[in-house]
mmCIF file of C-alpha atoms in Angstrom:
data_model
loop_
_atom_site.group_PDB
_atom_site.id
_atom_site.type_symbol
_atom_site.label_atom_id
_atom_site.label_comp_id
_atom_site.label_asym_id
_atom_site.label_seq_id
_atom_site.Cartn_x
_atom_site.Cartn_y
_atom_site.Cartn_z
ATOM 1 C CA MET A 1 0.769 -20.320 -11.585
ATOM 2 C CA ALA A 2 -2.885 -19.389 -11.776
ATOM 3 C CA ALA A 3 -4.902 -17.976 -8.918
ATOM 4 C CA ASN A 4 -8.045 -19.572 -7.494
ATOM 5 C CA PRO A 5 -9.694 -21.486 -10.384
ATOM 6 C CA LYS A 6 -13.039 -19.812 -9.749
ATOM 7 C CA HIS A 7 -11.395 -16.543 -10.769
ATOM 8 C CA LEU A 8 -10.130 -17.832 -14.115
ATOM 9 C CA LEU A 9 -12.756 -16.000 -16.102
ATOM 10 C CA VAL A 10 -13.150 -15.045 -19.708
ATOM 11 C CA PHE A 11 -13.399 -11.306 -19.235
ATOM 12 C CA ALA A 12 -15.955 -9.299 -21.103
ATOM 13 C CA PRO A 13 -14.417 -6.577 -23.281
ATOM 14 C CA LEU A 14 -15.149 -3.802 -20.793
ATOM 15 C CA PHE A 15 -11.955 -1.997 -21.743
ATOM 16 C CA LEU A 16 -9.542 -1.732 -24.634
ATOM 17 C CA PHE A 17 -7.172 -4.465 -23.506
ATOM 18 C CA GLY A 18 -3.443 -4.211 -24.274
ATOM 19 C CA ALA A 19 -1.400 -7.295 -25.066
ATOM 20 C CA CYS A 20 0.831 -7.365 -22.006
ATOM 21 C CA GLY A 21 4.133 -9.182 -21.833
ATOM 22 C CA ASP A 22 6.073 -9.362 -25.097
ATOM 23 C CA ALA A 23 6.140 -5.858 -26.527
ATOM 24 C CA GLY A 24 8.015 -3.139 -24.680
ATOM 25 C CA GLN A 25 6.737 0.418 -24.389
ATOM 26 C CA ASP A 26 8.782 1.478 -27.430
ATOM 27 C CA GLY A 27 6.926 -1.139 -29.431
ATOM 28 C CA ALA A 28 3.447 0.084 -28.504
ATOM 29 C CA ILE A 29 1.286 0.052 -31.618
ATOM 30 C CA GLY A 30 -1.969 1.507 -30.312
ATOM 31 C CA ALA A 31 -3.299 4.987 -30.860
ATOM 32 C CA LEU A 32 -1.748 7.854 -28.889
ATOM 33 C CA GLY A 33 -3.720 8.538 -25.714
ATOM 34 C CA THR A 34 -4.955 4.964 -25.284
ATOM 35 C CA LEU A 35 -3.775 2.140 -23.033
ATOM 36 C CA GLU A 36 -2.181 0.411 -26.046
ATOM 37 C CA GLY A 37 -0.350 3.496 -27.259
ATOM 38 C CA PRO A 38 2.973 5.075 -26.206
ATOM 39 C CA ASP A 39 3.284 7.158 -23.055
ATOM 40 C CA VAL A 40 1.661 10.591 -23.082
ATOM 41 C CA MET A 41 3.666 12.631 -20.598
ATOM 42 C CA LEU A 42 1.722 14.835 -18.195
ATOM 43 C CA ASP A 43 2.616 18.259 -16.825
ATOM 44 C CA ALA A 44 1.557 18.393 -13.156
ATOM 45 C CA VAL A 45 0.878 21.936 -11.918
ATOM 46 C CA THR A 46 1.053 22.127 -8.106
ATOM 47 C CA GLU A 47 1.103 24.733 -5.355
ATOM 48 C CA GLU A 48 2.517 24.536 -1.834
ATOM 49 C CA VAL A 49 -0.009 24.532 1.022
ATOM 50 C CA PHE A 50 1.980 23.990 4.243
ATOM 51 C CA THR A 51 4.734 21.907 5.842
ATOM 52 C CA VAL A 52 4.736 20.738 9.468
ATOM 53 C CA GLY A 53 7.488 19.103 11.469
ATOM 54 C CA SER A 54 10.785 20.493 12.717
ATOM 55 C CA VAL A 55 13.289 20.053 15.506
ATOM 56 C CA VAL A 56 12.803 23.627 16.767
ATOM 57 C CA GLY A 57 9.100 24.129 16.081
ATOM 58 C CA ASP A 58 6.106 23.859 18.352
ATOM 59 C CA ALA A 59 6.123 20.859 20.677
ATOM 60 C CA TRP A 60 3.241 19.186 18.867
ATOM 61 C CA ASP A 61 4.983 18.974 15.471
ATOM 62 C CA THR A 62 8.286 17.582 16.711
ATOM 63 C CA PHE A 63 7.528 14.157 15.294
ATOM 64 C CA GLY A 64 9.037 10.885 16.488
ATOM 65 C CA SER A 65 8.183 8.561 13.587
ATOM 66 C CA VAL A 66 5.494 9.471 11.055
ATOM 67 C CA SER A 67 4.070 6.123 9.949
ATOM 68 C CA SER A 68 1.123 7.305 7.873
ATOM 69 C CA VAL A 69 -0.948 10.309 6.873
ATOM 70 C CA ALA A 70 -4.549 10.640 5.689
ATOM 71 C CA PHE A 71 -7.098 13.328 4.841
ATOM 72 C CA ASP A 72 -10.751 13.515 5.818
ATOM 73 C CA ARG A 73 -13.422 15.019 3.582
ATOM 74 C CA GLU A 74 -12.975 18.451 5.202
ATOM 75 C CA GLY A 75 -9.348 18.508 4.094
ATOM 76 C CA ASN A 76 -7.961 18.044 7.610
ATOM 77 C CA LEU A 77 -4.730 16.065 7.737
ATOM 78 C CA HIS A 78 -4.356 13.149 10.184
ATOM 79 C CA ILE A 79 -0.742 12.288 11.054
ATOM 80 C CA PHE A 80 -0.056 8.990 12.825
ATOM 81 C CA ASP A 81 3.134 9.241 14.915
ATOM 82 C CA SER A 82 3.865 5.628 15.881
ATOM 83 C CA GLN A 83 6.647 6.603 18.288
ATOM 84 C CA ALA A 84 4.455 8.993 20.268
ATOM 85 C CA GLU A 85 1.498 6.637 19.684
ATOM 86 C CA HIS A 86 -1.019 9.287 18.789
ATOM 87 C CA ILE A 87 -2.700 10.917 15.804
ATOM 88 C CA LEU A 88 -2.332 14.651 15.231
ATOM 89 C CA VAL A 89 -5.176 16.337 13.356
ATOM 90 C CA VAL A 90 -3.997 19.374 11.389
ATOM 91 C CA GLY A 91 -6.314 21.908 9.755
ATOM 92 C CA ARG A 92 -6.085 23.275 6.234
ATOM 93 C CA ASP A 93 -3.894 26.135 7.479
ATOM 94 C CA GLY A 94 -1.345 23.806 9.094
ATOM 95 C CA SER A 95 -2.440 24.433 12.691
ATOM 96 C CA LEU A 96 -3.117 21.694 15.249
ATOM 97 C CA LEU A 97 -6.816 20.954 15.788
ATOM 98 C CA ARG A 98 -6.611 18.029 18.247
ATOM 99 C CA THR A 99 -4.717 14.928 19.302
ATOM 100 C CA VAL A 100 -6.220 11.449 19.287
ATOM 101 C CA GLY A 101 -4.879 8.557 21.362
ATOM 102 C CA GLY A 102 -1.701 8.550 23.393
ATOM 103 C CA GLN A 103 0.560 5.992 25.018
ATOM 104 C CA GLY A 104 -1.194 3.439 27.217
ATOM 105 C CA GLU A 105 -3.304 0.290 27.207
ATOM 106 C CA GLY A 106 -6.677 1.664 28.263
ATOM 107 C CA PRO A 107 -9.710 2.649 26.180
ATOM 108 C CA GLY A 108 -8.804 5.488 23.841
ATOM 109 C CA GLU A 109 -5.068 4.933 24.283
ATOM 110 C CA PHE A 110 -2.652 3.415 21.763
ATOM 111 C CA GLY A 111 -0.466 0.466 22.698
ATOM 112 C CA ASN A 112 1.533 -1.547 20.173
ATOM 113 C CA VAL A 113 -0.361 -0.021 17.259
ATOM 114 C CA GLY A 114 0.545 -1.279 13.801
ATOM 115 C CA SER A 115 -1.429 1.171 11.678
ATOM 116 C CA ALA A 116 -4.270 3.668 11.828
ATOM 117 C CA ILE A 117 -6.976 3.856 9.158
ATOM 118 C CA VAL A 118 -8.776 7.187 8.759
ATOM 119 C CA ALA A 119 -12.209 7.264 7.120
ATOM 120 C CA ARG A 120 -13.420 10.216 5.092
ATOM 121 C CA ASP A 121 -15.751 11.289 7.923
ATOM 122 C CA GLY A 122 -12.760 11.500 10.306
ATOM 123 C CA SER A 123 -13.452 8.277 12.211
ATOM 124 C CA TYR A 124 -10.628 5.832 12.953
ATOM 125 C CA THR A 125 -9.884 2.121 12.856
ATOM 126 C CA VAL A 126 -6.680 1.532 14.815
ATOM 127 C CA LEU A 127 -4.974 -1.837 14.319
ATOM 128 C CA GLY A 128 -3.051 -3.124 17.323
ATOM 129 C CA PHE A 129 -1.594 -6.405 18.496
ATOM 130 C CA SER A 130 -4.611 -8.784 18.604
ATOM 131 C CA GLN A 131 -7.109 -5.930 18.833
ATOM 132 C CA VAL A 132 -8.829 -3.237 16.789
ATOM 133 C CA ASP A 133 -9.921 0.043 18.384
ATOM 134 C CA LEU A 134 -12.687 2.119 16.828
ATOM 135 C CA PHE A 135 -12.962 5.895 17.279
ATOM 136 C CA GLY A 136 -15.700 8.188 16.066
ATOM 137 C CA PRO A 137 -15.194 11.483 14.227
ATOM 138 C CA GLY A 138 -13.466 13.863 16.593
ATOM 139 C CA GLY A 139 -11.522 11.042 18.229
ATOM 140 C CA THR A 140 -14.106 9.760 20.714
ATOM 141 C CA PHE A 141 -13.382 6.147 21.688
ATOM 142 C CA VAL A 142 -16.210 3.812 20.598
ATOM 143 C CA ARG A 143 -15.187 0.225 21.296
ATOM 144 C CA ARG A 144 -12.416 -2.363 21.196
ATOM 145 C CA VAL A 145 -12.623 -5.556 19.143
ATOM 146 C CA GLN A 146 -10.430 -8.433 20.353
ATOM 147 C CA MET A 147 -8.931 -10.675 17.673
ATOM 148 C CA ASP A 148 -7.028 -13.956 17.634
ATOM 149 C CA ALA A 149 -4.729 -12.665 14.904
ATOM 150 C CA ILE A 150 -2.291 -9.914 14.049
ATOM 151 C CA LEU A 151 -3.180 -7.324 11.432
ATOM 152 C CA PHE A 152 -0.027 -5.582 10.297
ATOM 153 C CA SER A 153 -2.030 -3.275 8.033
ATOM 154 C CA GLY A 154 -5.339 -3.056 6.232
ATOM 155 C CA LEU A 155 -7.831 -0.887 4.366
ATOM 156 C CA ALA A 156 -11.404 0.003 5.287
ATOM 157 C CA LEU A 157 -14.277 -0.761 2.934
ATOM 158 C CA PRO A 158 -17.315 1.522 2.635
ATOM 159 C CA ASP A 159 -19.431 -1.024 4.566
ATOM 160 C CA GLY A 160 -17.102 -0.919 7.602
ATOM 161 C CA ARG A 161 -15.297 -4.205 7.041
ATOM 162 C CA LEU A 162 -11.525 -4.377 6.682
ATOM 163 C CA VAL A 163 -9.611 -5.886 3.808
ATOM 164 C CA ALA A 164 -6.087 -7.156 4.477
ATOM 165 C CA SER A 165 -3.431 -9.434 3.029
ATOM 166 C CA SER A 166 -1.462 -9.342 6.302
ATOM 167 C CA TYR A 167 -3.899 -11.393 8.404
ATOM 168 C CA VAL A 168 -1.742 -13.712 10.546
ATOM 169 C CA SER A 169 -3.271 -16.015 13.155
ATOM 170 C CA MET A 170 -1.383 -16.292 16.448
ATOM 171 C CA GLU A 171 -2.174 -20.017 16.623
ATOM 172 C CA ALA A 172 -0.473 -22.296 14.122
ATOM 173 C CA SER A 173 -3.604 -24.401 13.749
ATOM 174 C CA SER A 174 -5.778 -21.339 13.109
ATOM 175 C CA ARG A 175 -3.264 -20.007 10.635
ATOM 176 C CA ALA A 176 -3.348 -23.230 8.665
ATOM 177 C CA ALA A 177 -7.143 -23.249 8.764
ATOM 178 C CA SER A 178 -7.328 -19.684 7.438
ATOM 179 C CA SER A 179 -5.111 -20.449 4.432
ATOM 180 C CA PRO A 180 -6.558 -21.541 1.089
ATOM 181 C CA ASP A 181 -6.059 -25.062 -0.216
ATOM 182 C CA GLU A 182 -4.373 -23.834 -3.365
ATOM 183 C CA GLU A 183 -1.205 -21.805 -3.550
ATOM 184 C CA GLY A 184 -1.539 -18.076 -3.633
ATOM 185 C CA ARG A 185 -1.783 -14.979 -1.487
ATOM 186 C CA PRO A 186 -5.130 -14.692 0.297
ATOM 187 C CA ILE A 187 -6.789 -11.328 0.796
ATOM 188 C CA HIS A 188 -9.191 -11.459 3.732
ATOM 189 C CA LEU A 189 -12.440 -9.654 4.406
ATOM 190 C CA ILE A 190 -12.527 -8.996 8.142
ATOM 191 C CA PRO A 191 -15.818 -8.064 9.834
ATOM 192 C CA LEU A 192 -15.645 -6.214 13.129
ATOM 193 C CA ASP A 193 -18.822 -7.764 14.553
ATOM 194 C CA GLY A 194 -17.256 -10.971 15.884
ATOM 195 C CA THR A 195 -17.902 -13.121 12.824
ATOM 196 C CA GLU A 196 -15.064 -15.000 11.173
ATOM 197 C CA PRO A 197 -12.924 -13.471 8.415
ATOM 198 C CA GLU A 198 -13.328 -14.885 4.929
ATOM 199 C CA ILE A 199 -11.088 -14.958 1.892
ATOM 200 C CA LEU A 200 -12.193 -12.392 -0.672
ATOM 201 C CA TYR A 201 -9.636 -13.220 -3.335
ATOM 202 C CA THR A 202 -6.515 -15.341 -3.748
ATOM 203 C CA ALA A 203 -3.830 -13.403 -5.582
ATOM 204 C CA TRP A 204 -1.423 -15.054 -7.987
ATOM 205 C CA VAL A 205 2.070 -16.038 -6.834
ATOM 206 C CA LEU A 206 5.173 -17.400 -8.551
ATOM 207 C CA PRO A 207 5.768 -21.100 -7.878
ATOM 208 C CA GLU A 208 8.027 -21.613 -4.860
ATOM 209 C CA ASP A 209 11.673 -22.406 -5.563
ATOM 210 C CA ASP A 210 12.148 -24.016 -2.126
ATOM 211 C CA ASP A 211 10.127 -25.207 0.864
ATOM 212 C CA ASP A 212 10.932 -22.301 3.179
ATOM 213 C CA ASP A 213 8.149 -20.131 4.559
ATOM 214 C CA ASP A 214 8.354 -16.389 3.964
ATOM 215 C CA PHE A 215 7.898 -15.766 7.683
ATOM 216 C CA ASP A 216 7.041 -17.505 10.925
ATOM 217 C CA LEU A 217 5.716 -15.980 14.147
ATOM 218 C CA ASP A 218 6.654 -18.282 17.036
ATOM 219 C CA SER A 219 5.363 -18.504 20.596
ATOM 220 C CA SER A 220 8.047 -16.086 21.834
ATOM 221 C CA ARG A 221 6.644 -13.411 19.516
ATOM 222 C CA THR A 222 9.683 -13.501 17.285
ATOM 223 C CA LEU A 223 8.907 -12.903 13.615
ATOM 224 C CA ARG A 224 11.497 -14.815 11.608
ATOM 225 C CA MET A 225 11.675 -13.740 7.982
ATOM 226 C CA SER A 226 13.480 -15.498 5.155
ATOM 227 C CA ALA A 227 15.431 -13.436 2.663
ATOM 228 C CA GLY A 228 13.000 -14.673 0.054
ATOM 229 C CA ARG A 229 13.219 -14.068 -3.671
ATOM 230 C CA ALA A 230 13.652 -10.574 -5.053
ATOM 231 C CA PHE A 231 11.284 -9.376 -7.750
ATOM 232 C CA GLU A 232 8.446 -11.637 -6.775
ATOM 233 C CA PRO A 233 5.338 -10.031 -8.275
ATOM 234 C CA GLY A 234 4.118 -7.581 -5.666
ATOM 235 C CA LEU A 235 0.614 -7.521 -4.239
ATOM 236 C CA TYR A 236 -0.625 -3.948 -4.480
ATOM 237 C CA TYR A 237 -4.221 -2.840 -4.037
ATOM 238 C CA ASP A 238 -6.379 0.082 -3.019
ATOM 239 C CA VAL A 239 -10.101 0.642 -2.564
ATOM 240 C CA LEU A 240 -12.371 2.444 -5.026
ATOM 241 C CA THR A 241 -15.345 4.403 -3.719
ATOM 242 C CA ASP A 242 -17.730 1.615 -4.770
ATOM 243 C CA GLY A 243 -15.803 -0.889 -2.603
ATOM 244 C CA ARG A 244 -13.995 -2.705 -5.410
ATOM 245 C CA LEU A 245 -10.265 -3.269 -5.214
ATOM 246 C CA ALA A 246 -7.836 -2.082 -7.872
ATOM 247 C CA LEU A 247 -5.248 -4.868 -7.590
ATOM 248 C CA ALA A 248 -1.954 -5.822 -9.239
ATOM 249 C CA ASP A 249 -0.345 -9.216 -8.627
ATOM 250 C CA SER A 250 1.250 -10.026 -11.993
ATOM 251 C CA ILE A 251 4.648 -9.836 -13.671
ATOM 252 C CA GLY A 252 3.192 -7.935 -16.602
ATOM 253 C CA TYR A 253 1.155 -4.725 -16.659
ATOM 254 C CA ARG A 254 -2.190 -5.904 -15.366
ATOM 255 C CA VAL A 255 -4.518 -4.190 -12.867
ATOM 256 C CA LYS A 256 -7.579 -6.215 -11.909
ATOM 257 C CA LEU A 257 -10.780 -4.794 -10.473
ATOM 258 C CA ILE A 258 -12.075 -7.117 -7.734
ATOM 259 C CA GLY A 259 -15.707 -6.941 -6.612
ATOM 260 C CA LEU A 260 -16.893 -7.524 -3.044
ATOM 261 C CA ASP A 261 -18.010 -11.016 -4.087
ATOM 262 C CA GLY A 262 -14.451 -11.879 -5.147
ATOM 263 C CA SER A 263 -15.176 -11.717 -8.880
ATOM 264 C CA VAL A 264 -12.895 -9.951 -11.351
ATOM 265 C CA THR A 265 -15.064 -7.271 -12.951
ATOM 266 C CA GLY A 266 -12.437 -5.947 -15.346
ATOM 267 C CA VAL A 267 -8.755 -5.702 -16.206
ATOM 268 C CA ILE A 268 -6.621 -2.727 -17.235
ATOM 269 C CA GLU A 269 -3.512 -3.635 -19.264
ATOM 270 C CA ARG A 270 -0.738 -1.921 -21.210
ATOM 271 C CA PRO A 271 1.786 -3.495 -23.628
ATOM 272 C CA ILE A 272 4.834 -2.913 -21.409
ATOM 273 C CA ALA A 273 7.223 -5.853 -20.979
ATOM 274 C CA PRO A 274 9.039 -6.783 -17.748
ATOM 275 C CA LEU A 275 12.802 -6.304 -17.517
ATOM 276 C CA ALA A 276 15.170 -9.278 -17.493
ATOM 277 C CA VAL A 277 17.148 -9.419 -14.233
ATOM 278 C CA ASP A 278 20.858 -8.815 -14.856
ATOM 279 C CA ASP A 279 23.925 -8.348 -12.612
ATOM 280 C CA ALA A 280 23.433 -4.583 -12.216
ATOM 281 C CA ILE A 281 19.790 -5.016 -11.206
ATOM 282 C CA MET A 282 20.728 -7.744 -8.709
ATOM 283 C CA GLU A 283 23.377 -5.581 -7.026
ATOM 284 C CA ALA A 284 20.997 -2.613 -6.782
ATOM 285 C CA GLU A 285 18.409 -4.870 -5.143
ATOM 286 C CA ARG A 286 20.950 -6.248 -2.669
ATOM 287 C CA GLU A 287 21.686 -2.712 -1.504
ATOM 288 C CA ARG A 288 17.981 -1.991 -1.085
ATOM 289 C CA TYR A 289 17.675 -5.218 0.937
ATOM 290 C CA ARG A 290 20.447 -4.087 3.293
ATOM 291 C CA GLU A 291 18.719 -0.739 3.807
ATOM 292 C CA SER A 292 15.303 -2.300 4.454
ATOM 293 C CA THR A 293 16.802 -4.785 6.934
ATOM 294 C CA ALA A 294 18.292 -1.888 8.902
ATOM 295 C CA GLN A 295 14.884 -0.201 8.961
ATOM 296 C CA LEU A 296 13.220 -3.379 10.240
ATOM 297 C CA GLN A 297 15.651 -3.514 13.151
ATOM 298 C CA ASN A 298 14.566 -0.015 14.159
ATOM 299 C CA LEU A 299 10.849 -0.815 14.172
ATOM 300 C CA GLN A 300 9.072 -0.460 17.506
ATOM 301 C CA THR A 301 6.772 -3.473 17.679
ATOM 302 C CA SER A 302 5.475 -5.890 20.280
ATOM 303 C CA PHE A 303 7.455 -8.705 18.649
ATOM 304 C CA GLN A 304 11.083 -9.153 17.677
ATOM 305 C CA VAL A 305 11.986 -9.258 13.981
ATOM 306 C CA GLU A 306 14.768 -11.498 12.687
ATOM 307 C CA ARG A 307 15.648 -11.574 8.982
ATOM 308 C CA GLU A 308 18.094 -13.637 6.949
ATOM 309 C CA GLY A 309 21.179 -11.943 5.539
ATOM 310 C CA VAL A 310 21.497 -10.583 2.013
ATOM 311 C CA GLU A 311 23.628 -13.580 0.968
ATOM 312 C CA GLU A 312 20.451 -15.708 1.186
ATOM 313 C CA LEU A 313 18.535 -13.466 -1.218
ATOM 314 C CA ALA A 314 17.377 -15.254 -4.378
ATOM 315 C CA PHE A 315 16.137 -13.627 -7.589
ATOM 316 C CA ALA A 316 13.286 -14.118 -10.001
ATOM 317 C CA ASP A 317 14.114 -14.024 -13.709
ATOM 318 C CA GLU A 318 12.176 -10.852 -14.491
ATOM 319 C CA VAL A 319 11.358 -7.551 -12.815
ATOM 320 C CA PRO A 320 7.582 -7.075 -12.619
ATOM 321 C CA VAL A 321 6.352 -4.005 -14.459
ATOM 322 C CA ILE A 322 4.180 -2.611 -11.633
ATOM 323 C CA GLY A 323 5.626 -1.353 -8.352
ATOM 324 C CA ASP A 324 2.556 0.154 -6.674
ATOM 325 C CA VAL A 325 -1.152 0.911 -7.098
ATOM 326 C CA GLU A 326 -2.987 3.764 -5.351
ATOM 327 C CA VAL A 327 -6.417 5.355 -5.842
ATOM 328 C CA ASP A 328 -7.006 9.108 -5.503
ATOM 329 C CA TRP A 329 -10.162 10.902 -4.375
ATOM 330 C CA GLU A 330 -11.427 11.097 -7.964
ATOM 331 C CA ASP A 331 -11.131 7.294 -8.318
ATOM 332 C CA ARG A 332 -8.209 7.630 -10.689
ATOM 333 C CA ILE A 333 -5.716 4.777 -10.355
ATOM 334 C CA TRP A 334 -2.048 5.771 -10.042
ATOM 335 C CA VAL A 335 0.046 2.857 -11.327
ATOM 336 C CA THR A 336 3.735 3.174 -10.465
ATOM 337 C CA ARG A 337 6.024 1.298 -12.834
ATOM 338 C CA ARG A 338 9.413 -0.017 -11.734
ATOM 339 C CA GLY A 339 12.521 1.863 -12.816
ATOM 340 C CA ALA A 340 15.494 0.703 -14.880
ATOM 341 C CA ASP A 341 17.302 -0.778 -11.838
ATOM 342 C CA GLY A 342 14.204 -2.573 -10.534
ATOM 343 C CA ALA A 343 13.275 0.027 -7.909
ATOM 344 C CA ARG A 344 9.674 1.142 -7.502
ATOM 345 C CA ASP A 345 10.455 4.666 -8.698
ATOM 346 C CA GLY A 346 9.645 4.574 -12.389
ATOM 347 C CA PRO A 347 7.020 6.526 -14.372
ATOM 348 C CA ILE A 348 3.490 6.721 -12.975
ATOM 349 C CA ASP A 349 0.503 6.007 -15.207
ATOM 350 C CA ILE A 350 -2.843 7.539 -14.294
ATOM 351 C CA VAL A 351 -5.829 5.524 -15.506
ATOM 352 C CA THR A 352 -9.518 5.271 -14.657
ATOM 353 C CA PRO A 353 -11.547 2.187 -13.617
ATOM 354 C CA ASP A 354 -13.344 2.183 -16.974
ATOM 355 C CA GLY A 355 -10.031 1.874 -18.815
ATOM 356 C CA ARG A 356 -9.355 5.482 -19.846
ATOM 357 C CA TYR A 357 -5.671 6.389 -20.007
ATOM 358 C CA VAL A 358 -5.120 9.883 -18.591
ATOM 359 C CA GLY A 359 -1.346 9.987 -19.110
ATOM 360 C CA THR A 360 2.030 9.348 -17.494
ATOM 361 C CA LEU A 361 4.081 11.288 -14.941
ATOM 362 C CA ALA A 362 7.839 11.233 -15.497
ATOM 363 C CA ALA A 363 9.998 9.233 -13.083
ATOM 364 C CA ASP A 364 11.681 12.439 -11.920
ATOM 365 C CA GLY A 365 8.407 14.348 -11.583
ATOM 366 C CA LEU A 366 5.437 14.296 -9.215
ATOM 367 C CA ARG A 367 5.324 11.113 -7.147
ATOM 368 C CA THR A 368 2.442 9.197 -5.580
ATOM 369 C CA PRO A 369 1.809 10.849 -2.182
ATOM 370 C CA GLY A 370 1.476 9.296 1.241
ATOM 371 C CA ALA A 371 -2.147 10.450 1.136
ATOM 372 C CA PHE A 372 -4.600 11.838 -1.384
ATOM 373 C CA GLY A 373 -7.199 14.330 -0.218
ATOM 374 C CA PRO A 374 -10.130 16.377 -1.478
ATOM 375 C CA ASP A 375 -9.642 19.353 -3.798
ATOM 376 C CA GLY A 376 -6.359 17.975 -5.120
ATOM 377 C CA LEU A 377 -4.582 17.861 -1.739
ATOM 378 C CA LEU A 378 -1.523 15.594 -1.552
ATOM 379 C CA ALA A 379 0.562 14.850 1.557
ATOM 380 C CA TYR A 380 4.156 13.600 1.511
ATOM 381 C CA ILE A 381 6.125 12.139 4.428
ATOM 382 C CA GLU A 382 9.665 13.485 4.077
ATOM 383 C CA ARG A 383 12.816 14.282 6.048
ATOM 384 C CA ASP A 384 14.579 17.644 6.044
ATOM 385 C CA GLU A 385 18.304 18.312 5.741
ATOM 386 C CA LEU A 386 18.736 17.448 9.438
ATOM 387 C CA ASP A 387 16.903 14.126 8.972
ATOM 388 C CA VAL A 388 13.906 15.463 10.914
ATOM 389 C CA PRO A 389 10.512 13.971 9.925
ATOM 390 C CA THR A 390 8.226 16.432 8.154
ATOM 391 C CA VAL A 391 4.901 16.304 6.346
ATOM 392 C CA ARG A 392 4.537 18.506 3.263
ATOM 393 C CA VAL A 393 1.101 19.265 1.817
ATOM 394 C CA ILE A 394 0.665 20.508 -1.739
ATOM 395 C CA ARG A 395 -2.302 20.915 -4.050
ATOM 396 C CA LEU A 396 -2.478 19.354 -7.494
ATOM 397 C CA VAL A 397 -3.968 22.139 -9.569
ATOM 398 C CA SER A 398 -4.031 20.431 -12.957
ATOM 399 C CA LEU A 399 -2.748 17.535 -15.052
ATOM 400 C CA GLU A 400 -2.312 18.343 -18.730
ATOM 401 C CA PRO A 401 -0.394 16.634 -21.559
ATOM 402 C CA GLU A 402 3.003 18.261 -22.087
ATOM 403 C CA GLY A 403 3.219 20.588 -25.033
#
């Protein structure tokens, strides 16, 4: 099903477009080193920088639950511990610089925080239940913005607005009013000056196979989630430095560039076909569903989460090619492809907004980090052999074609 009709454009040939959908990667006919050609495997040279987090270390790096990490332009690492409800700021040498937030409901304290956005200047936008707290560089509390909606997550644009696909009104009538007339997945632009959010773009979605909602937040603050349909095309996006979104919402290999006016300014494609869903892929996905359901039950939120059992899980006919999209500090787009069993752990293509194909990282090689930083810094949220949360920082020294 198509997205918003106003976005059905005839795209100018900004890039070398690949014919996505029918030909698999082995059938690529384009020149080597182009989007239409076969994979060019990259050799990623890295060096270790530091690792923080242990059960017997300093008190500050005994993490409860590391929800996210981010770098500022100075290379300092910001670690959001959602269990302790604070942000730890770690210097380039792995030492603690300061702590931001803390448990509580007052100004400058974190209560029921869903996510924390860190800007390159070190300022913060902290998303909580029906409120957004703003902190300046250094962690000084600036102001609180009350909202009539829940923001589970979001990204910050260069102009200070938020962009989010998880905007959920707490009033049924408001929720209906904020939804588009046509089917699709709305991405909202959310000002923090008291004005109303607006829909930036409506992403494509497979036609529904039943009348059930994906989720419903009732008056008792219980989030009831249906099992849904596995291998629905994901909605993955990240922000480029000019404010555009690099966005994937298709079954095939297609990354759209969305301007701040909602227009599609370009498309990056490769001739890689989706996988047909078979019995082995379905069983692998059922196991992943069981694991994710267990993780949901352990979430510390201000609302209760209830999810249907795995026996209610339905399946789409094909596995979408793309499993994630992230943008690094050089504005390169890291496109994670799904693996052979449908998991989002396949090869990673690195491309540029103007359509240049840099190359591909092997599925068993360097992965997309939890955070990109300046000077090639990458941060990974991991667990050690004792299942203790850690954050490992490495530096990407170079990316060169193998051989």
